[in-house]
Short mmCIF file of C-alpha atoms and ligand atoms in Angstrom, two decimals:
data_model
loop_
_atom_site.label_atom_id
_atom_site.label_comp_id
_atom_site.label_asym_id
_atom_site.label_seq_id
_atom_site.Cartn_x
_atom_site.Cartn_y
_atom_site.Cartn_z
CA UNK A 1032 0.00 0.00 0.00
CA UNK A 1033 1.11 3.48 -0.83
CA UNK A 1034 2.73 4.92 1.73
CA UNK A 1035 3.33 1.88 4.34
CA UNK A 1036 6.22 1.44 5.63
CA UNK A 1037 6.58 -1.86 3.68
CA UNK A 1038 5.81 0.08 0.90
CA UNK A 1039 9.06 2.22 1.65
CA UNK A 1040 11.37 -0.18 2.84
CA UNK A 1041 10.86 -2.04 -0.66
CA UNK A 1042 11.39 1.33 -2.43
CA UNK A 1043 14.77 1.93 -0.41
CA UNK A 1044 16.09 -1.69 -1.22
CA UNK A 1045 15.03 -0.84 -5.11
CA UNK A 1046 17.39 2.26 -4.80
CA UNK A 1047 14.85 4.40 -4.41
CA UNK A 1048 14.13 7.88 -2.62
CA UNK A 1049 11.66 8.13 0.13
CA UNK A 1050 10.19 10.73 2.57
CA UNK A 1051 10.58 10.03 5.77
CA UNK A 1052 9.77 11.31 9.43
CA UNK A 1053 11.71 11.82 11.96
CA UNK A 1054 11.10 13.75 15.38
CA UNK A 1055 13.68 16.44 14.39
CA UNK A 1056 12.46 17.29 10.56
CA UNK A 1057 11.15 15.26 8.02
CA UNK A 1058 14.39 13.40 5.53
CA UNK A 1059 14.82 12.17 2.22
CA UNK A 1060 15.96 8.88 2.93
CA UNK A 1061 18.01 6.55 0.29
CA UNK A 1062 20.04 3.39 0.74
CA UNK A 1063 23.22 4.48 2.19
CA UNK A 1064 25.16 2.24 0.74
CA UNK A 1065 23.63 2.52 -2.36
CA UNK A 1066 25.86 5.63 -4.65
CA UNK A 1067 23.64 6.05 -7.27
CA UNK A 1068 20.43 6.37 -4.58
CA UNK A 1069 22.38 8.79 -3.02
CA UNK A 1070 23.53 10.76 -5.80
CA UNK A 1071 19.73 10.73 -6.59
CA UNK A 1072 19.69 13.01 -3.04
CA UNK A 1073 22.43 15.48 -3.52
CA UNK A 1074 20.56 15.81 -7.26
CA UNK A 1075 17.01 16.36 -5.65
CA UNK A 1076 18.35 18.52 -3.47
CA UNK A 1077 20.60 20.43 -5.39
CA UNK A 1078 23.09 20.11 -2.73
CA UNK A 1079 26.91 20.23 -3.21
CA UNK A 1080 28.67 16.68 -2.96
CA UNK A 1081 30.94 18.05 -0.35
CA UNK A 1082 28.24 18.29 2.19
CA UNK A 1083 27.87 14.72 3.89
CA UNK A 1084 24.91 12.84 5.09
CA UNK A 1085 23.91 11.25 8.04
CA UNK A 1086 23.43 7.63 8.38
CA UNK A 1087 20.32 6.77 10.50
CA UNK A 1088 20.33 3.51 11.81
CA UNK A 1089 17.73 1.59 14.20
CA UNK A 1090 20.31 1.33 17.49
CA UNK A 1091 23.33 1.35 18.72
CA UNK A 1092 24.72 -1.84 18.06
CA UNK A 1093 23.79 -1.15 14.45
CA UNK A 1094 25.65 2.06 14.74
CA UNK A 1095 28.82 0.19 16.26
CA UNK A 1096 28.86 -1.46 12.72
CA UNK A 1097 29.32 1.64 10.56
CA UNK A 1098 31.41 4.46 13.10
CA UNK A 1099 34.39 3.89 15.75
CA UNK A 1100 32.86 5.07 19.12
CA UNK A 1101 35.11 6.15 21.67
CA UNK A 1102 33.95 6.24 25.56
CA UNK A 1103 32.54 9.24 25.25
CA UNK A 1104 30.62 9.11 22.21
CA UNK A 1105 28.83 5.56 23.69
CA UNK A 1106 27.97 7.62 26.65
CA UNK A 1107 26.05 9.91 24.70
CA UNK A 1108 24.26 7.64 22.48
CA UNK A 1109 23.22 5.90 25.79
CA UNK A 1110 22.13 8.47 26.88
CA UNK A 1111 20.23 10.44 23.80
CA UNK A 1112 19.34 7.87 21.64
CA UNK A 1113 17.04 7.09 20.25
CA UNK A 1114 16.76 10.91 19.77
CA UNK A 1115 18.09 14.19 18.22
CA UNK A 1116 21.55 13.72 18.00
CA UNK A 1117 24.35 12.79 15.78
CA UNK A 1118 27.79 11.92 16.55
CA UNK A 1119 30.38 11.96 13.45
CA UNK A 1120 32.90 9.60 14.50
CA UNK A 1121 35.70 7.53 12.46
CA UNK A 1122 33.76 5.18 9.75
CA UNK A 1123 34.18 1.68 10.15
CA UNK A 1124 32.39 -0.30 7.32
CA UNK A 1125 32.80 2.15 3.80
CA UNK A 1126 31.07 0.35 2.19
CA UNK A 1127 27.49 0.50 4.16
CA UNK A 1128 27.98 4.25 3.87
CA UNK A 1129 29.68 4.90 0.59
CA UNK A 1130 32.46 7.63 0.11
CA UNK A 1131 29.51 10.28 -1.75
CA UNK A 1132 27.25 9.37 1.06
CA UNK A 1133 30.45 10.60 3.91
CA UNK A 1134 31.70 12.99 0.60
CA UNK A 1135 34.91 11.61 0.97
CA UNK A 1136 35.72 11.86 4.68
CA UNK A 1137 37.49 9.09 6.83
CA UNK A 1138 34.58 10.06 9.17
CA UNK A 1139 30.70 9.24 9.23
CA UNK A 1140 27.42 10.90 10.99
CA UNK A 1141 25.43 8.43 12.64
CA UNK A 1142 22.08 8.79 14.49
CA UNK A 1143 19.20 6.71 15.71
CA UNK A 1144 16.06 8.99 14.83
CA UNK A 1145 13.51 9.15 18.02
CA UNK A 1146 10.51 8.58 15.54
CA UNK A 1147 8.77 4.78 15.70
CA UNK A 1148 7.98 4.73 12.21
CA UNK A 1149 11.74 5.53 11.17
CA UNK A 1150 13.11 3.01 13.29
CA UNK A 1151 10.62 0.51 12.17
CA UNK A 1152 11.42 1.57 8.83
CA UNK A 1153 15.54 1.52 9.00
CA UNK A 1154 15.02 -1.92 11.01
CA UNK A 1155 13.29 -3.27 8.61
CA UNK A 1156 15.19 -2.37 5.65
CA UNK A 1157 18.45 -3.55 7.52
CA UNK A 1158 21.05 -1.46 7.36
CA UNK A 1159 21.84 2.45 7.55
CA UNK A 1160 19.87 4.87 5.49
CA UNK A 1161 21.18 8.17 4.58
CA UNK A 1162 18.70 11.42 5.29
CA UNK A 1163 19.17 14.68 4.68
CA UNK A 1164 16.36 17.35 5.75
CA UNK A 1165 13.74 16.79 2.74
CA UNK A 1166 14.10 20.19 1.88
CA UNK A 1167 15.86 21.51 -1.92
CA UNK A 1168 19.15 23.22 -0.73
CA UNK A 1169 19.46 26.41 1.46
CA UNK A 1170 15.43 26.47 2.07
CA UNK A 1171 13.64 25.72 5.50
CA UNK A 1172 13.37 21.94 6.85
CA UNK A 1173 9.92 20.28 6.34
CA UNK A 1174 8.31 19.49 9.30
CA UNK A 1175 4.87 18.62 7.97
CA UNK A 1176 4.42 15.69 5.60
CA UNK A 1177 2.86 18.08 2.80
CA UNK A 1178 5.76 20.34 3.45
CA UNK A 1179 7.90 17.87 2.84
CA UNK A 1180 6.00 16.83 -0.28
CA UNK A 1181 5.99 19.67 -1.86
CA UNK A 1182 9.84 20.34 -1.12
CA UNK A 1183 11.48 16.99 -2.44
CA UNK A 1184 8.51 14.75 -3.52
CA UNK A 1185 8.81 15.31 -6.98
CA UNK A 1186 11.97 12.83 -6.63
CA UNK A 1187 10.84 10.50 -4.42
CA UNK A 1188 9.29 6.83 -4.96
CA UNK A 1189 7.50 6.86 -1.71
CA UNK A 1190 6.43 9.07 1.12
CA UNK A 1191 5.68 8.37 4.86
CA UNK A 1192 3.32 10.11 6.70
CA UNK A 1193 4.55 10.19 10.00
CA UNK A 1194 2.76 13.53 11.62
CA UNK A 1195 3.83 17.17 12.15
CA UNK A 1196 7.91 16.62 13.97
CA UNK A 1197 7.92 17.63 17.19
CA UNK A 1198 11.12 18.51 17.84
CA UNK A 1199 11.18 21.14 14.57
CA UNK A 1200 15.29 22.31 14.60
CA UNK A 1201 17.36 19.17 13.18
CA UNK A 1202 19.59 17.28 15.52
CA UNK A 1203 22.50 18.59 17.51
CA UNK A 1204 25.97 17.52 15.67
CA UNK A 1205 28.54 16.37 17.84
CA UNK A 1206 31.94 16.32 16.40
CA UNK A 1207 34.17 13.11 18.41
CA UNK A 1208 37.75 12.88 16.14
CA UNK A 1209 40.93 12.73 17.59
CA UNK A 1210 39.79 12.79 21.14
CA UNK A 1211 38.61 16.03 20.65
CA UNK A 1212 34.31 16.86 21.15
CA UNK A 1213 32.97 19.84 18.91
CA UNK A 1214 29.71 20.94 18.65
CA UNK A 1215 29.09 21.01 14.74
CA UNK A 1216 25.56 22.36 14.55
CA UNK A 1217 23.48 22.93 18.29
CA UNK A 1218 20.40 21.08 18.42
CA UNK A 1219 17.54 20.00 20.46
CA UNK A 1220 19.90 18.16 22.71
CA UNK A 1221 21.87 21.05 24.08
CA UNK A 1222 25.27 21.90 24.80
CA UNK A 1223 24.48 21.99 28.60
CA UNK A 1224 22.97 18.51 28.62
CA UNK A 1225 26.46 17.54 26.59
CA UNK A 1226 28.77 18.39 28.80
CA UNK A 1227 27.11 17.43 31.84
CA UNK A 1228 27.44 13.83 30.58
CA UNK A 1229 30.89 13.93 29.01
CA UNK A 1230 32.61 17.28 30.41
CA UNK A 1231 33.46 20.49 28.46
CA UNK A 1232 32.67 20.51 24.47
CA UNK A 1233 36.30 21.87 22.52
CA UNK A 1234 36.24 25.24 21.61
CA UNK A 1235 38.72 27.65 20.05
CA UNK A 1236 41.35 26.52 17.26
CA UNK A 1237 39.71 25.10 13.91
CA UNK A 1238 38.47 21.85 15.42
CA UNK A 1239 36.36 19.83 12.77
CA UNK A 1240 34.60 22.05 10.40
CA UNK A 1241 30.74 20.85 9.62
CA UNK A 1242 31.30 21.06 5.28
CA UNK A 1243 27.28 21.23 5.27
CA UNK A 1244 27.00 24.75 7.45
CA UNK A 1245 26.79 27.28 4.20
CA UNK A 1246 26.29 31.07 4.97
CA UNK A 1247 22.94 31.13 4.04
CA UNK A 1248 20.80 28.21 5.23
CA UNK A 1249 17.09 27.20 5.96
CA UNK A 1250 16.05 30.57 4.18
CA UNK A 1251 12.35 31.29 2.74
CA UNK A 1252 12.11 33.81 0.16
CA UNK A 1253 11.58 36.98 1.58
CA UNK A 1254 14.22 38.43 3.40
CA UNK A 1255 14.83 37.52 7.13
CA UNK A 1256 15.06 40.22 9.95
CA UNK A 1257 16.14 38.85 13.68
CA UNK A 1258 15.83 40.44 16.85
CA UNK A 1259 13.46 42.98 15.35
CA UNK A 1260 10.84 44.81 17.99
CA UNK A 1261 8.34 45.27 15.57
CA UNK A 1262 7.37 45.23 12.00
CA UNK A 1263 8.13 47.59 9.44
CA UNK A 1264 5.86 48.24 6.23
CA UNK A 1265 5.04 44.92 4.44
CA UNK A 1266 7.29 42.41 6.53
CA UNK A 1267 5.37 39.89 8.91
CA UNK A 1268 6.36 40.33 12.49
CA UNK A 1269 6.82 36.69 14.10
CA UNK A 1270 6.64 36.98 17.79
CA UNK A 1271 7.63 35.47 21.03
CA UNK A 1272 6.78 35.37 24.55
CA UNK A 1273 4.21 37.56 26.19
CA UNK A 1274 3.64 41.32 25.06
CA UNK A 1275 4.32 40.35 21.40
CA UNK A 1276 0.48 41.57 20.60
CA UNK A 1277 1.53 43.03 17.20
CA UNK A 1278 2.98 40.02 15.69
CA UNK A 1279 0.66 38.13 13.21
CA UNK A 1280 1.51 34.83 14.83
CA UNK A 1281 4.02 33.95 17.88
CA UNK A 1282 6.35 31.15 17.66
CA UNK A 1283 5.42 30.62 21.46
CA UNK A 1284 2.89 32.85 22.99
CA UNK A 1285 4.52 31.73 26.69
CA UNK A 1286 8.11 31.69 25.57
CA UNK A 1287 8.58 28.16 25.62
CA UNK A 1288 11.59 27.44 23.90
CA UNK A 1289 10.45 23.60 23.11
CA UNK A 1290 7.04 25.21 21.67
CA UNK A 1291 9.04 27.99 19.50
CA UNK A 1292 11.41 25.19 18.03
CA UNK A 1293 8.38 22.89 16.63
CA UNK A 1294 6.70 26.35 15.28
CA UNK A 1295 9.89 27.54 13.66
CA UNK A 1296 10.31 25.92 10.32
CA UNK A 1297 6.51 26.25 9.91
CA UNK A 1298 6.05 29.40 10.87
CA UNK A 1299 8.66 30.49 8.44
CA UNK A 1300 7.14 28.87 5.69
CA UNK A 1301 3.87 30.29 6.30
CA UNK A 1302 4.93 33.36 6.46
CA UNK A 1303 6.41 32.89 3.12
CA UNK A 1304 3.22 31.90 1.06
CA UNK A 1305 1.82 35.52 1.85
CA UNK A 1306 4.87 37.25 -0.26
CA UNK A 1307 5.64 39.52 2.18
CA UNK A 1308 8.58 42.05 1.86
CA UNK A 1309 10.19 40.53 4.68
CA UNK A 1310 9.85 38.36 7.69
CA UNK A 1311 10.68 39.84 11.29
CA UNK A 1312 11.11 37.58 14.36
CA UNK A 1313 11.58 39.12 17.73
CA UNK A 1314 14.33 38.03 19.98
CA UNK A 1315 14.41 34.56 21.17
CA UNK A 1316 17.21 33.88 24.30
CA UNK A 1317 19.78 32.20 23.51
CA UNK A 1318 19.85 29.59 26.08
CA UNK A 1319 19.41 25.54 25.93
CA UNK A 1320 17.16 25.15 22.74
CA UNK A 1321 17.21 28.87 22.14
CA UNK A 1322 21.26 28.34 20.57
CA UNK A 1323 19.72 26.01 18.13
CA UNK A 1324 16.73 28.18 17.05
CA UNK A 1325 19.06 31.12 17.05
CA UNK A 1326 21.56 29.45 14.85
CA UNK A 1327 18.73 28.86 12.58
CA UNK A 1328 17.32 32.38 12.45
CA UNK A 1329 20.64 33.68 12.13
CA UNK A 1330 21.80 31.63 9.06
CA UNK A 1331 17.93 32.46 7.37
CA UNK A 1332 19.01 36.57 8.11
CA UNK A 1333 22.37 35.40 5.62
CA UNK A 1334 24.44 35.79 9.08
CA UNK A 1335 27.87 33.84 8.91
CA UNK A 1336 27.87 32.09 12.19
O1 LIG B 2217 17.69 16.09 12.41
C1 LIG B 2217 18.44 15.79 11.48
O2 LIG B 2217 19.65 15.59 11.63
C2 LIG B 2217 17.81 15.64 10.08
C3 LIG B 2217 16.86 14.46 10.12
C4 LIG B 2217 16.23 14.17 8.78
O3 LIG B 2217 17.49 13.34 10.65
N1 LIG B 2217 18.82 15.49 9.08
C5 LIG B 2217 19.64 16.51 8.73
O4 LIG B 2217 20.53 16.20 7.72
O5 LIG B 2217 19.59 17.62 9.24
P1 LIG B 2217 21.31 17.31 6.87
O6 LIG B 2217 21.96 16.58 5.77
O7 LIG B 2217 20.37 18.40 6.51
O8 LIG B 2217 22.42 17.84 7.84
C6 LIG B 2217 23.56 17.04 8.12
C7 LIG B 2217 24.65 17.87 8.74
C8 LIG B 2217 25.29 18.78 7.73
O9 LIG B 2217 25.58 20.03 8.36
C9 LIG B 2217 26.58 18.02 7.38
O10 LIG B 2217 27.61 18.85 6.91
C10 LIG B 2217 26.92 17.39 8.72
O11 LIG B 2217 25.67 17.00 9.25
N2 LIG B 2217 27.77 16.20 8.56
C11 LIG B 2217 27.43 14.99 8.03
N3 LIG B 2217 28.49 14.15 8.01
C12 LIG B 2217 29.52 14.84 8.54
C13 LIG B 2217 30.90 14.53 8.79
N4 LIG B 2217 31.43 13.35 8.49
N5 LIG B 2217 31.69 15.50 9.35
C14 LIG B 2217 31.18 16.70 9.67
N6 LIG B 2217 29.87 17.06 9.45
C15 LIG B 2217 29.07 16.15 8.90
MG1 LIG B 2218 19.45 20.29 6.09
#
């Protein structure tokens, strides 16, 4: 039946692309191990082939098959997994995630997606399966099935509906090479909850550069304002917290940083369909989730970060 998941796991092991959800954002899943499946992604996409994937895989010991874990990268995958975050770590097994899939690196992204449907999925289908965010390059994630649709479906052999994400920001990246822990891209697991597992994330020198984390990123059409008060002529004013009144909608009307993450991607991309001149969002702290939503806004505004 369209749609199942058996439906998807036999488009996957035909080479095929296929939406799928995930608690973060919705992917465009292929057979990692598969090059011309996942040359069919960077294509769909339009994304450059030096910006790698991550391989989603049901568990741990599945992961253990594909990446070199360290101490401190099994700590956190016992701890956050299944769930939003991915640890890049040395491959193990090339071929399960070929070289386009990694684009070229000795080192792999791995996570275990907190969404039943994509586990039962990636289970099923038995080994790891690459997903970028279903979005075409540069634009916002999906986080709605008929976002997704309408962003990548054209390419895809099958689509799962899995329901709106709840998370809404993509996963944390956690850089672990060379004994040294980066944060590549903050998340809904946050740096606090990081280092009170494993100790204090690297910062300072060049540490391991994220290839995938282009100037502008996650962007709608019309131009993105940040920390703006209120709205100027034409632009839609995206609020948060209380006393935002003016705003046409609020990313969290209580300034919950969990609620303003699952609206943010959405919100955007409402926002959008009305052609506005521009799209204002007030300020949003920048602590625990509020680095990850910040990140976001800031890369949307064309900020370098
Ligand atoms: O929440 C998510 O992670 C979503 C859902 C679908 O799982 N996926 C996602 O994938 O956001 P994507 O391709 O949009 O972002 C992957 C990020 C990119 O910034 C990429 O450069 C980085 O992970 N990445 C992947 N492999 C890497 C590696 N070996 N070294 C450094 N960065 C890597
Ligand atoms: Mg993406």
């Amino acid at each position: 039946m369209r749609g199942s998941d058996p439906a998807a796991v036999a488009a996957l092991k035909a080479g095929g692309l296929v939406i799928l959800p995930t608690e973060t954002v919705y992917g465009l899943a292929a057979d990692a191990g598969n090059p011309r499946a996942v040359a069919a992604i960077f294509e769909a996409k339009g994304r450059p082939r030096f910006n790698p994937l991550i391989a989603h895989v049901a568990d741990a010991v599945e992961a253990g098959r594909i990446a070199v874990f360290d101490d401190r990268a099994r700590a956190l995958a016992a701890a956050f997994w299944p769930g939003p975050l991915t640890i890049v770590a040395p491959v193990r097994d090339r071929e399960r995630v070929c070289d386009l899939a990694r684009a070229g690196l000795d080192s792999v992204a791995v996570r275990v997606p907190g969404h039943d449907r994509a586990r039962a999925v990636i289970a099923a289908f038995g080994g790891p399966v690459v997903a970028p965010s279903a979005n075409r390059s540069g634009r916002p994630s999906p986080t709605t099935y008929a976002d997704a649709v309408e962003e990548t479906g054209f390419a895809t052999a099958e689509a799962v509906d899995g329901g709106d994400c709840i998370v809404g920001v993509e996963s944390t990246v956690v850089s672990m090479l060379d004994g040294r822990v980066t944060l590549l891209r903050p998340g809904a697991v946050t740096r606090a909850e990081i280092e009170a597992l494993i100790g204090p994330i690297d910062t300072g020198g060049d540490g391991h550069r994220s290839p995938g984390r282009l100037a502008l990123h996650y962007a709608p059409d019309a131009p993105v304002r940040i920390e703006a008060m209120q709205a100027r002529d034409g632009e839609i004013l995206l609020g948060f917290g209380p006393g935002s009144g003016e705003a046409r909608w609020s990313l969290s009307p209580s300034g919950d940083l969990r609620e303003a993450a699952a609206n943010l991607f959405r919100r955007l991309r409402e926002a959008d369909r009305e052609r506005p001149t521009g799209i204002a969002v007030a300020p949003v702290p920048d602590q625990g989730l509020g680095e990850a939503i910040n990140d976001r806004l800031r890369r949307a505004a064309g900020f370098v970060g």
